[in-house]
Amino acid sequence: MRSRAATSAAPFATTVRIPFAATARSLPFLYAAVTIVLIWQFVVILTKPDPSVLPQPITVAWTLGHLLRDGELGLDTAYSLGRVISAWLLSAIVAIPLGLLMGSSRRLERLINPFVELLRPISPLAWIPLAILWFGIGESGKIFVVFIGTFFPMLLSTIAGVKGIDPILLHAGQVFGCTTRVALFLRVMVPASMPSIVVGLRVAFGTGWAAIIAAELVAAHTGLGYLIANGMDILRADEVLAGMIAIGVLGFLFDTFFRYLQGRYARNAG
Amino acid sequence: MMTATNTGKPLRIAGLTKTYETRSGETVEALGPVSVDVEAGEFLVIVGPTGCGKSTLLQVLAGFLKPTAGAALVGGQPITGPSVDRSMVFQSYALFPWLSVLENVEFGLARKEIPPRRRRELALHHLRLVGLHDFANKSIDELSGGMKQRVAIARAFAVEPSIMLMDEPFGALDALTRRFLQRELLRIWQEQRRTVVFITHSVIEAIFLADRILVMSSRPGRIKAEWRVDAPRPRDVTSEELRGLEREIYALLDEELAKSFDIELSAGASAGE
Ligand SMILES: Nc1ncnc2c1ncn2[C@@H]1O[C@H](COP(=O)(O)OP(=O)(O)OP(=O)(O)O)[C@@H](O)[C@H]1O
Ligand SMILES: [Mg+2]
């Protein structure tokens, strides 16, 4: 009797609970979005600004729909995303191995850390003029800027990951046969610092996304940054705002995706 | 009691001392000199007041630390560094969280270059010994503390070491789980007869497990007294005889503990001047 009641209740519970949990999680964001739109609308009603300065929310929604339909938004997103991903990958290829080495060798850290500490405070945006001088407004300059923006979060996170390894795990690695430094490095240090590396990848994607928009504002003919810069040039605040919304929503989605990966990884990694 | 073949090696500890150098340049005499001969297949348990150097001793035996003086030899060979031949169970489990239960047990076997087929067999066999055969593909964080320590025990025995080093392996577990794992450990040990050096704070645990119990003095730890426990296993630690042994050991430990607190107090006083 009891078991039958349990089995008949189970499918109901699972089909109902999962969408409910997803809705519950997105509720705070929905609340924030609705509030922003309401305040915006309110300001428009009260101050009656020139639409080329601050259009109505509905106008922006209209423009956004238009940009989506004629494929312009999709194309610019693809450009921006392509740049971020290539620079982010390039950065990962350099920063993660370097971070692993710096985290495990005090001598190497002492050698390289001063450079990191000197260069890190220079915002990736401050590199944009130099990038234009060096590379012109082609792809390499923008990738260079995003590389700078993604490099330090990844490097620091990787170093912290290695340094945060419980020494007892290193002992266990040695006891169970990692007799050389290389074996211990590959078999224990690298996997043990993986959760922290994933955090670095996520944070870096965020800073990279911010950096590419900035780089495209000043040095591009494509990309979401160019889209909003162009909107400014032709006095179309609705296009600027539509572009900004796209940037925000995409950034939020990427971060949510990385958080999901991180959660999965953490579950596998304990 | 069983017709087990003896797979352990003898361990000789001769005049071993360890002095730590702290960053500020001070020296801490942590251990010794200690001299002990452990027979092949013997279950040796060490008890002693906190801070007397028990973990230090085990770290020297594991090969993580170089002794300041003296030597430790396994089967006549001096210990020069960590080796799969001297396996270890840690108090905090020290399992690899990125590997499954089975992969954790296979880890040491892979480093010994045992072929994958045989590796799997050995790992599953040892998981069966600790009753976690059905959990082979689970991830570590799905296990309770007691289950984790059983995986750690399986991992340590699977590499077929000559010596098993255990530093308070059950210290973080509740009393019931502890009792259960003590029995499991004895069962595996009786089957395989590896040499065991086991550290504990629990006198009852020592009496339940040991062939021989060593009591260490306060820091720097030396061997203060030793008892051979001949009562047949499984032991009833509430028997009159073993109760008497417990009282004797506690009397000695109380004495040493009082001394170690005196040391701490006088050191604090002189630092304050
Ligand atoms: N790396 C170190 N540097 C300096 N002193 C140390 C170091 N490790 C341990 N000591 C000191 O050596 C002494 C012995 O430490 P050890 O950890 O071996 O004690 P223990 O007997 O295992 O104690 P417990 O029962 O609390 O685990 C202690 O006084 C401790 O403070
Ligand atoms: Mg200890």
Coordinates of C-alpha atoms and ligand atoms in Angstrom, one line a residue:
Chain A
M1 CA 0.0 0.0 0.0
R2 CA 2.6 2.5 1.1
S3 CA 5.0 1.7 -1.7
R4 CA 2.2 2.1 -4.3
A5 CA 1.4 5.5 -2.9
A6 CA 5.0 6.5 -3.2
T7 CA 5.5 5.4 -6.8
S8 CA 2.3 7.1 -8.0
A9 CA 3.4 10.3 -6.3
A10 CA 6.9 10.3 -7.6
P11 CA 6.3 11.2 -11.3
F12 CA 4.0 14.0 -10.3
A13 CA 6.6 15.4 -7.9
T14 CA 9.4 15.3 -10.4
T15 CA 7.5 16.9 -13.3
V16 CA 6.2 19.6 -11.1
R17 CA 9.3 20.4 -9.0
I18 CA 11.9 20.9 -11.7
P19 CA 10.2 23.7 -13.6
F20 CA 9.2 25.2 -10.3
A21 CA 12.8 25.3 -9.1
A22 CA 13.9 26.9 -12.3
T23 CA 11.2 29.5 -12.1
A24 CA 12.0 30.2 -8.5
R25 CA 15.7 30.7 -9.4
S26 CA 14.9 33.2 -12.2
L27 CA 12.3 35.1 -10.1
P28 CA 14.8 37.6 -8.6
F29 CA 16.1 38.5 -12.0
L30 CA 12.7 38.9 -13.4
Y31 CA 11.8 41.1 -10.5
A32 CA 14.9 43.3 -11.1
A33 CA 14.2 43.5 -14.9
V34 CA 10.6 44.5 -14.4
T35 CA 11.6 47.1 -11.8
I36 CA 14.1 48.7 -14.1
V37 CA 11.6 48.9 -17.0
L38 CA 9.0 50.4 -14.6
I39 CA 11.4 53.1 -13.4
W40 CA 12.5 53.8 -16.9
Q41 CA 8.9 54.2 -18.1
F42 CA 8.2 56.4 -15.1
V43 CA 11.1 58.7 -15.9
V44 CA 10.0 58.9 -19.5
I45 CA 6.5 59.9 -18.4
L46 CA 7.7 62.4 -15.9
T47 CA 10.5 64.2 -17.8
K48 CA 9.3 63.7 -21.4
P49 CA 12.8 63.5 -22.9
D50 CA 13.7 63.7 -26.5
P51 CA 13.4 60.1 -27.9
S52 CA 16.9 60.5 -29.4
V53 CA 18.1 60.8 -25.8
L54 CA 15.9 58.4 -23.9
P55 CA 13.2 56.5 -25.9
Q56 CA 10.4 54.6 -24.3
P57 CA 11.0 51.0 -23.3
I58 CA 8.5 49.8 -25.9
T59 CA 10.4 51.6 -28.7
V60 CA 13.6 49.9 -27.6
A61 CA 11.8 46.5 -27.5
W62 CA 10.7 47.3 -31.1
T63 CA 14.2 48.1 -32.2
L64 CA 15.6 45.0 -30.5
G65 CA 13.0 42.9 -32.4
H66 CA 13.9 44.6 -35.6
L67 CA 17.7 44.1 -35.1
L68 CA 17.0 40.5 -34.3
R69 CA 14.9 39.9 -37.3
D70 CA 17.2 41.4 -39.9
G71 CA 20.1 39.4 -38.4
E72 CA 22.3 42.3 -37.5
L73 CA 22.2 41.5 -33.9
G74 CA 23.1 37.9 -34.5
L75 CA 26.0 38.8 -36.7
D76 CA 27.4 41.4 -34.3
T77 CA 27.0 38.9 -31.4
A78 CA 28.9 36.3 -33.4
Y79 CA 31.7 38.7 -34.1
S80 CA 32.0 39.7 -30.4
L81 CA 31.7 36.2 -29.2
G82 CA 34.2 34.9 -31.7
R83 CA 36.8 37.4 -30.5
V84 CA 36.2 36.7 -26.8
I85 CA 36.3 33.0 -27.2
S86 CA 39.6 33.0 -29.2
A87 CA 41.3 35.4 -26.9
W88 CA 39.9 33.5 -23.8
L89 CA 41.2 30.2 -25.2
L90 CA 44.6 31.7 -26.0
S91 CA 44.8 33.1 -22.6
A92 CA 43.8 29.8 -21.0
I93 CA 46.6 28.1 -22.9
V94 CA 49.2 30.4 -21.4
A95 CA 47.7 31.4 -18.0
I96 CA 46.8 27.9 -16.7
P97 CA 50.1 26.1 -17.3
L98 CA 52.0 29.2 -16.0
G99 CA 49.7 29.4 -13.0
L100 CA 50.2 25.7 -12.2
L101 CA 54.0 26.2 -12.4
M102 CA 54.0 29.4 -10.4
G103 CA 51.8 27.8 -7.7
S104 CA 54.0 24.8 -7.3
S105 CA 57.4 26.5 -7.5
R106 CA 58.2 29.2 -5.1
R107 CA 61.3 30.2 -7.1
L108 CA 59.3 30.6 -10.3
E109 CA 56.7 32.6 -8.4
R110 CA 59.3 34.9 -7.0
L111 CA 60.7 35.4 -10.5
I112 CA 57.4 36.2 -12.3
N113 CA 55.1 37.6 -9.6
P114 CA 56.6 41.1 -9.6
F115 CA 55.8 41.4 -13.3
V116 CA 52.2 40.3 -12.6
E117 CA 51.8 42.7 -9.8
L118 CA 53.1 45.6 -11.9
L119 CA 51.1 44.9 -15.0
R120 CA 47.8 43.8 -13.4
P121 CA 46.6 47.2 -12.2
I122 CA 46.7 48.5 -15.8
S123 CA 43.1 48.0 -17.0
P124 CA 42.8 46.1 -20.2
L125 CA 41.0 49.2 -21.5
A126 CA 44.1 51.2 -21.0
W127 CA 45.8 48.9 -23.5
I128 CA 43.3 49.7 -26.3
P129 CA 45.2 52.8 -27.7
L130 CA 48.4 50.9 -27.8
A131 CA 46.7 47.9 -29.4
I132 CA 45.4 50.2 -32.1
L133 CA 48.9 51.7 -32.7
W134 CA 50.5 48.2 -32.8
F135 CA 47.8 46.2 -34.6
G136 CA 45.6 48.7 -36.3
I137 CA 41.8 48.0 -36.1
G138 CA 42.1 44.4 -37.3
E139 CA 41.2 41.4 -35.3
S140 CA 44.6 40.9 -33.6
G141 CA 44.3 44.2 -31.7
K142 CA 41.0 43.3 -30.1
I143 CA 42.2 39.8 -29.3
F144 CA 45.2 41.3 -27.7
V145 CA 43.1 43.5 -25.5
V146 CA 40.8 40.6 -24.4
F147 CA 43.8 38.5 -23.8
I148 CA 45.1 41.0 -21.3
G149 CA 41.7 41.2 -19.7
T150 CA 41.3 37.4 -19.3
F151 CA 44.9 36.6 -18.5
F152 CA 45.2 37.8 -14.9
P153 CA 42.0 36.4 -13.5
M154 CA 42.9 33.0 -14.9
L155 CA 46.5 33.2 -13.7
L156 CA 45.6 34.3 -10.2
S157 CA 42.8 31.8 -9.8
T158 CA 45.1 28.9 -10.9
I159 CA 47.9 30.0 -8.6
A160 CA 45.4 30.2 -5.7
G161 CA 44.1 26.7 -6.7
V162 CA 47.5 25.1 -6.5
K163 CA 48.4 26.9 -3.3
G164 CA 45.2 25.9 -1.7
I165 CA 45.7 22.2 -2.1
D166 CA 45.5 20.3 1.1
P167 CA 49.1 19.2 1.8
I168 CA 47.7 15.8 3.0
L169 CA 46.6 15.1 -0.6
L170 CA 50.2 15.6 -1.7
H171 CA 51.3 13.2 1.0
A172 CA 48.7 10.7 -0.1
G173 CA 49.9 11.1 -3.7
Q174 CA 53.5 10.4 -2.7
V175 CA 52.5 7.4 -0.5
F176 CA 50.5 5.9 -3.4
G177 CA 53.4 6.0 -5.9
C178 CA 53.9 9.5 -7.2
T179 CA 57.6 9.4 -6.4
T180 CA 58.7 12.1 -8.9
R181 CA 57.7 15.8 -8.8
V182 CA 56.4 15.5 -12.3
A183 CA 54.1 12.6 -11.4
L184 CA 52.8 14.3 -8.3
F185 CA 52.2 17.5 -10.4
L186 CA 50.2 15.7 -13.1
R187 CA 48.4 13.2 -11.0
V188 CA 47.6 15.3 -7.9
M189 CA 48.3 19.0 -8.2
V190 CA 46.6 19.6 -11.5
P191 CA 43.3 17.7 -10.8
A192 CA 43.2 19.1 -7.2
S193 CA 43.4 22.7 -8.5
M194 CA 40.8 22.1 -11.2
P195 CA 37.8 23.6 -9.3
S196 CA 39.7 26.8 -8.8
I197 CA 40.8 26.8 -12.5
V198 CA 37.2 26.6 -13.5
V199 CA 36.3 29.6 -11.4
G200 CA 39.1 31.5 -13.1
L201 CA 37.8 30.5 -16.5
R202 CA 34.4 31.8 -15.6
V203 CA 35.5 35.1 -14.1
A204 CA 37.8 35.6 -17.1
F205 CA 35.0 35.1 -19.5
G206 CA 33.1 37.9 -17.7
T207 CA 36.1 40.4 -17.9
G208 CA 36.7 39.3 -21.5
W209 CA 33.1 40.1 -22.4
A210 CA 33.5 43.5 -20.9
A211 CA 36.8 44.2 -22.6
I212 CA 35.7 43.2 -26.1
I213 CA 32.7 45.7 -26.0
A214 CA 35.1 48.4 -25.0
A215 CA 37.6 47.6 -27.7
E216 CA 34.9 47.5 -30.3
L217 CA 33.6 50.9 -29.2
V218 CA 36.7 52.5 -30.5
A219 CA 38.3 50.1 -33.0
A220 CA 35.8 48.1 -35.0
H221 CA 33.3 47.9 -37.8
T222 CA 31.5 44.9 -36.4
G223 CA 30.5 43.5 -33.0
L224 CA 28.1 44.6 -30.3
G225 CA 30.4 47.4 -29.2
Y226 CA 30.4 48.8 -32.7
L227 CA 26.6 48.5 -32.8
I228 CA 26.1 50.8 -29.8
A229 CA 28.9 53.1 -30.8
N230 CA 27.3 53.5 -34.2
G231 CA 23.9 54.1 -32.5
M232 CA 25.5 57.0 -30.7
D233 CA 27.0 58.4 -33.9
I234 CA 23.6 58.4 -35.7
L235 CA 21.8 59.6 -32.6
R236 CA 19.8 56.5 -32.2
A237 CA 19.5 56.0 -28.4
D238 CA 17.0 53.2 -29.0
E239 CA 19.8 51.2 -30.9
V240 CA 22.3 52.0 -28.1
L241 CA 19.9 50.7 -25.5
A242 CA 18.9 47.7 -27.5
G243 CA 22.6 46.8 -27.9
M244 CA 23.2 47.3 -24.2
I245 CA 20.3 45.0 -23.4
A246 CA 21.8 42.3 -25.7
I247 CA 25.2 42.7 -24.1
G248 CA 23.7 42.4 -20.6
V249 CA 21.5 39.4 -21.3
L250 CA 24.3 37.5 -23.2
G251 CA 26.8 38.2 -20.4
F252 CA 24.3 37.0 -17.9
L253 CA 23.6 33.8 -19.9
F254 CA 27.3 33.0 -20.3
D255 CA 27.8 33.4 -16.6
T256 CA 24.9 31.2 -15.8
F257 CA 26.2 28.6 -18.1
F258 CA 29.6 28.7 -16.4
R259 CA 28.1 28.5 -13.0
Y260 CA 26.2 25.4 -14.1
L261 CA 29.5 23.8 -15.3
Q262 CA 31.2 24.8 -12.1
G263 CA 28.4 23.3 -10.1
R264 CA 28.7 20.1 -12.1
Y265 CA 32.4 20.0 -11.8
A266 CA 32.3 20.7 -8.0
R267 CA 29.9 17.8 -7.6
N268 CA 32.2 15.5 -9.4
A269 CA 35.2 16.9 -7.7
G270 CA 33.8 17.1 -4.2
Chain B
M1 CA 44.8 -17.6 14.9
M2 CA 44.3 -18.0 11.1
T3 CA 46.7 -19.8 8.8
A4 CA 47.6 -16.5 7.2
T5 CA 50.9 -16.2 5.4
N6 CA 53.0 -13.4 6.8
T7 CA 53.2 -10.7 4.1
G8 CA 54.7 -7.9 6.3
K9 CA 58.3 -7.0 6.7
P10 CA 60.1 -6.2 10.0
L11 CA 60.6 -2.6 10.9
R12 CA 63.6 -1.5 12.9
I13 CA 63.7 2.0 14.5
A14 CA 67.1 2.8 15.9
G15 CA 67.9 5.8 18.0
L16 CA 65.6 8.0 15.9
T17 CA 65.3 11.7 16.8
K18 CA 63.6 14.6 15.0
T19 CA 64.3 18.2 15.8
Y20 CA 62.3 20.8 13.9
E21 CA 63.7 24.2 13.0
T22 CA 61.1 26.9 13.0
R23 CA 61.1 29.9 10.8
S24 CA 62.3 32.1 13.6
G25 CA 65.3 29.9 14.0
E26 CA 64.3 28.2 17.1
T27 CA 64.6 24.4 17.4
V28 CA 61.8 22.1 18.7
E29 CA 62.9 18.7 19.9
A30 CA 59.9 16.7 18.8
L31 CA 60.9 13.1 19.1
G32 CA 63.2 10.7 20.6
P33 CA 65.5 9.1 20.7
V34 CA 63.3 6.2 20.0
S35 CA 64.3 2.6 19.4
V36 CA 61.8 -0.1 18.6
D37 CA 61.8 -3.4 16.8
V38 CA 58.6 -4.3 15.1
E39 CA 58.2 -7.9 14.0
A40 CA 57.0 -8.8 10.5
G41 CA 53.2 -9.0 10.7
E42 CA 53.0 -7.4 14.1
F43 CA 50.2 -5.0 15.0
L44 CA 51.9 -2.2 17.0
V45 CA 49.8 0.5 18.6
I46 CA 51.4 3.7 19.9
V47 CA 49.6 6.0 22.4
G48 CA 51.0 9.1 23.9
P49 CA 50.1 12.6 25.1
T50 CA 49.2 15.2 22.5
G51 CA 52.2 16.9 20.9
C52 CA 54.6 14.1 21.9
G53 CA 55.8 13.4 18.4
K54 CA 53.6 10.5 17.3
S55 CA 52.7 12.0 13.9
T56 CA 56.3 13.1 13.5
L57 CA 57.4 9.5 14.0
L58 CA 54.9 8.3 11.4
Q59 CA 56.0 10.9 8.9
V60 CA 59.6 9.8 9.3
L61 CA 58.5 6.2 8.7
A62 CA 56.4 7.3 5.7
G63 CA 59.5 9.0 4.3
F64 CA 58.1 12.6 4.3
L65 CA 60.6 13.7 6.9
K66 CA 64.3 13.0 7.3
P67 CA 65.2 12.0 10.8
T68 CA 67.7 14.3 12.6
A69 CA 69.6 11.3 13.9
G70 CA 69.2 7.6 13.9
A71 CA 67.5 5.5 11.3
A72 CA 64.5 3.5 10.4
L73 CA 64.9 0.3 8.3
V74 CA 62.3 -1.8 6.6
G75 CA 63.4 -5.4 6.0
G76 CA 66.9 -4.2 6.6
Q77 CA 66.7 -1.3 4.0
P78 CA 66.9 2.3 5.3
I79 CA 63.9 4.5 4.5
T80 CA 64.9 7.2 2.0
G81 CA 61.5 8.6 0.9
P82 CA 57.8 7.8 0.4
S83 CA 57.1 4.4 -1.2
V84 CA 54.1 2.3 -2.0
D85 CA 55.7 -0.4 0.1
R86 CA 54.8 1.7 3.2
S87 CA 51.1 2.5 2.8
M88 CA 49.2 5.0 4.9
V89 CA 45.7 5.7 6.2
F90 CA 45.3 9.3 7.2
Q91 CA 43.0 10.7 9.9
S92 CA 41.4 13.1 7.4
Y93 CA 41.0 10.3 4.8
A94 CA 43.0 12.1 2.1
L95 CA 41.0 10.6 -0.7
F96 CA 41.2 12.2 -4.1
P97 CA 37.9 13.9 -4.6
W98 CA 38.2 14.0 -8.5
L99 CA 38.3 10.2 -8.7
S100 CA 35.6 7.7 -8.1
V101 CA 35.7 5.2 -5.2
L102 CA 37.2 2.6 -7.5
E103 CA 39.7 4.9 -9.1
N104 CA 40.9 6.0 -5.6
V105 CA 41.6 2.4 -4.8
E106 CA 43.3 1.8 -8.2
F107 CA 45.4 4.9 -7.9
G108 CA 48.4 3.3 -6.1
L109 CA 48.1 0.2 -8.3
A110 CA 48.3 2.2 -11.5
R111 CA 51.5 3.8 -10.2
K112 CA 52.9 0.4 -9.5
E113 CA 52.2 -0.3 -13.2
I114 CA 49.9 -3.2 -12.6
P115 CA 48.0 -3.9 -15.8
P116 CA 44.5 -2.4 -15.9
R117 CA 42.6 -5.8 -15.7
R118 CA 44.5 -6.9 -12.6
R119 CA 44.3 -3.5 -11.2
R120 CA 40.5 -3.5 -11.3
E121 CA 40.3 -7.0 -9.8
L122 CA 42.6 -6.1 -6.9
A123 CA 40.7 -2.8 -6.3
L124 CA 37.3 -4.5 -6.3
H125 CA 38.6 -7.3 -4.1
H126 CA 39.7 -4.7 -1.5
L127 CA 36.5 -2.8 -1.8
R128 CA 34.7 -6.0 -1.1
L129 CA 36.8 -6.5 2.0
V130 CA 35.5 -3.2 3.4
G131 CA 32.0 -3.9 2.2
L132 CA 31.9 -1.1 -0.4
H133 CA 31.9 -3.2 -3.5
D134 CA 28.5 -1.7 -4.5
F135 CA 29.9 1.8 -4.2
A136 CA 32.7 1.4 -6.7
N137 CA 31.4 4.0 -9.1
K138 CA 30.2 6.5 -6.6
S139 CA 32.0 9.8 -6.2
I140 CA 33.8 10.5 -2.9
D141 CA 31.5 13.2 -1.7
E142 CA 28.6 10.9 -1.8
L143 CA 30.1 8.9 1.1
S144 CA 29.8 9.3 4.8
G145 CA 32.9 9.8 6.9
G146 CA 33.0 6.2 7.9
M147 CA 32.6 5.0 4.3
K148 CA 35.4 7.3 3.2
Q149 CA 37.7 5.8 5.8
R150 CA 36.8 2.4 4.6
V151 CA 37.8 3.4 1.0
A152 CA 41.0 4.8 2.4
I153 CA 41.7 1.5 4.2
A154 CA 40.9 -0.4 0.9
R155 CA 43.3 1.9 -1.0
A156 CA 46.0 1.4 1.6
F157 CA 45.7 -2.4 1.6
A158 CA 45.3 -2.8 -2.1
V159 CA 48.9 -1.8 -2.9
E160 CA 49.9 -4.8 -0.8
P161 CA 52.4 -2.9 1.3
S162 CA 54.9 -4.5 3.8
I163 CA 54.0 -1.9 6.3
M164 CA 50.8 -0.1 7.1
L165 CA 51.0 3.3 8.8
M166 CA 47.9 4.6 10.5
D167 CA 47.8 8.0 12.2
E168 CA 44.6 8.2 14.3
P169 CA 42.6 6.8 11.4
F170 CA 39.4 6.6 13.4
G171 CA 39.8 9.7 15.4
A172 CA 37.2 11.7 13.4
L173 CA 34.5 9.0 13.5
D174 CA 31.6 8.4 15.9
A175 CA 32.0 5.7 18.5
L176 CA 29.8 3.1 16.7
T177 CA 31.5 3.5 13.3
R178 CA 34.8 3.4 15.0
R179 CA 33.9 0.0 16.7
F180 CA 32.8 -1.4 13.4
L181 CA 35.9 -0.3 11.5
Q182 CA 38.2 -1.6 14.3
R183 CA 36.7 -5.0 13.7
E184 CA 37.0 -4.7 9.9
L185 CA 40.6 -3.6 10.2
L186 CA 41.4 -6.6 12.4
R187 CA 39.7 -8.9 10.0
I188 CA 41.7 -7.7 7.0
W189 CA 44.9 -7.7 9.0
Q190 CA 44.4 -11.2 10.2
E191 CA 43.9 -12.3 6.6
Q192 CA 47.0 -10.5 5.2
R193 CA 49.3 -10.1 8.2
R194 CA 50.9 -6.9 7.2
T195 CA 53.1 -5.1 9.7
V196 CA 50.9 -2.3 11.2
V197 CA 52.0 0.8 13.1
F198 CA 48.8 2.4 14.5
I199 CA 48.6 5.6 16.4
T200 CA 45.6 6.4 18.6
H201 CA 44.4 8.5 21.5
S202 CA 42.0 5.9 22.6
V203 CA 43.4 3.4 25.2
I204 CA 40.5 1.1 24.6
E205 CA 41.2 1.1 20.9
A206 CA 44.8 0.2 21.6
I207 CA 43.9 -2.7 23.8
F208 CA 41.3 -4.0 21.4
L209 CA 43.7 -4.0 18.4
A210 CA 47.3 -4.3 19.5
D211 CA 49.8 -7.2 19.7
R212 CA 51.9 -4.7 21.5
I213 CA 51.2 -1.2 23.0
L214 CA 53.8 1.4 23.3
V215 CA 53.2 4.4 25.5
M216 CA 55.2 7.5 24.7
S217 CA 56.5 10.2 27.1
S218 CA 55.6 13.9 26.6
R219 CA 57.7 15.8 24.1
P220 CA 60.3 14.9 23.0
G221 CA 58.6 11.6 22.8
R222 CA 60.4 8.5 23.9
I223 CA 59.1 5.0 24.6
K224 CA 58.0 5.2 28.2
A225 CA 56.6 1.7 28.6
E226 CA 55.3 -1.2 26.6
W227 CA 52.8 -4.0 27.0
R228 CA 52.2 -7.1 25.1
V229 CA 48.6 -8.0 24.8
D230 CA 48.1 -11.7 24.5
A231 CA 44.3 -12.0 25.0
P232 CA 42.8 -13.8 22.0
R233 CA 40.8 -11.8 19.5
P234 CA 38.1 -10.7 19.2
R235 CA 38.7 -9.2 22.6
D236 CA 36.3 -8.2 25.3
V237 CA 37.7 -5.0 26.5
T238 CA 35.4 -5.0 29.5
S239 CA 37.0 -8.1 30.9
E240 CA 38.7 -7.8 34.3
E241 CA 42.1 -8.4 32.9
L242 CA 41.9 -5.8 30.1
R243 CA 40.2 -3.2 32.4
G244 CA 43.3 -3.6 34.7
L245 CA 45.5 -2.9 31.7
E246 CA 43.5 0.1 30.8
R247 CA 43.9 1.5 34.3
E248 CA 47.7 1.0 34.2
I249 CA 48.0 2.7 30.8
Y250 CA 45.9 5.7 31.9
A251 CA 47.9 6.1 35.1
L252 CA 51.0 6.5 33.0
L253 CA 49.4 8.8 30.4
D254 CA 48.0 11.0 33.1
E255 CA 51.5 11.4 34.5
E256 CA 52.9 12.3 31.1
L257 CA 50.1 14.6 30.2
A258 CA 50.7 16.6 33.4
K259 CA 54.3 16.9 32.4
S260 CA 53.6 18.1 29.0
F261 CA 51.3 20.8 30.3
D262 CA 54.0 21.9 32.8
I263 CA 56.3 22.3 29.8
E264 CA 53.8 24.4 28.0
L265 CA 53.2 26.6 31.0
S266 CA 56.9 27.2 31.8
A267 CA 57.6 28.0 28.1
G268 CA 54.7 30.5 28.1
A269 CA 56.0 32.0 31.4
S270 CA 59.6 32.5 30.1
A271 CA 58.3 33.9 26.8
G272 CA 56.3 36.5 28.8
E273 CA 59.3 37.8 30.7
Ligands
LIG1 N1 56.6 21.5 11.0 C1 56.9 21.7 12.3 N2 57.7 22.7 12.7 C2 57.9 22.9 14.0 N3 57.4 22.2 15.0 C3 56.6 21.2 14.7 C4 56.3 20.8 13.3 N4 55.5 19.8 13.3 C5 55.3 19.4 14.6 N5 56.0 20.2 15.5 C6 56.0 20.1 16.9 O1 56.5 18.9 17.2 C7 55.8 18.3 18.3 C8 55.3 17.0 17.9 O2 54.3 17.1 16.9 P1 53.4 15.9 16.4 O3 52.5 16.4 15.4 O4 54.4 14.8 16.0 O5 52.7 15.5 17.8 P2 51.6 14.3 18.0 O6 52.1 13.4 19.0 O7 51.2 13.7 16.7 O8 50.4 15.1 18.6 P3 48.8 14.8 18.5 O9 48.6 13.7 19.4 O10 48.2 16.1 19.0 O11 48.5 14.6 17.0 C9 54.8 19.3 18.7 O12 55.2 20.0 19.8 C10 54.7 20.2 17.5 O13 54.3 21.5 17.9
MG2 MG 49.4 13.7 15.5

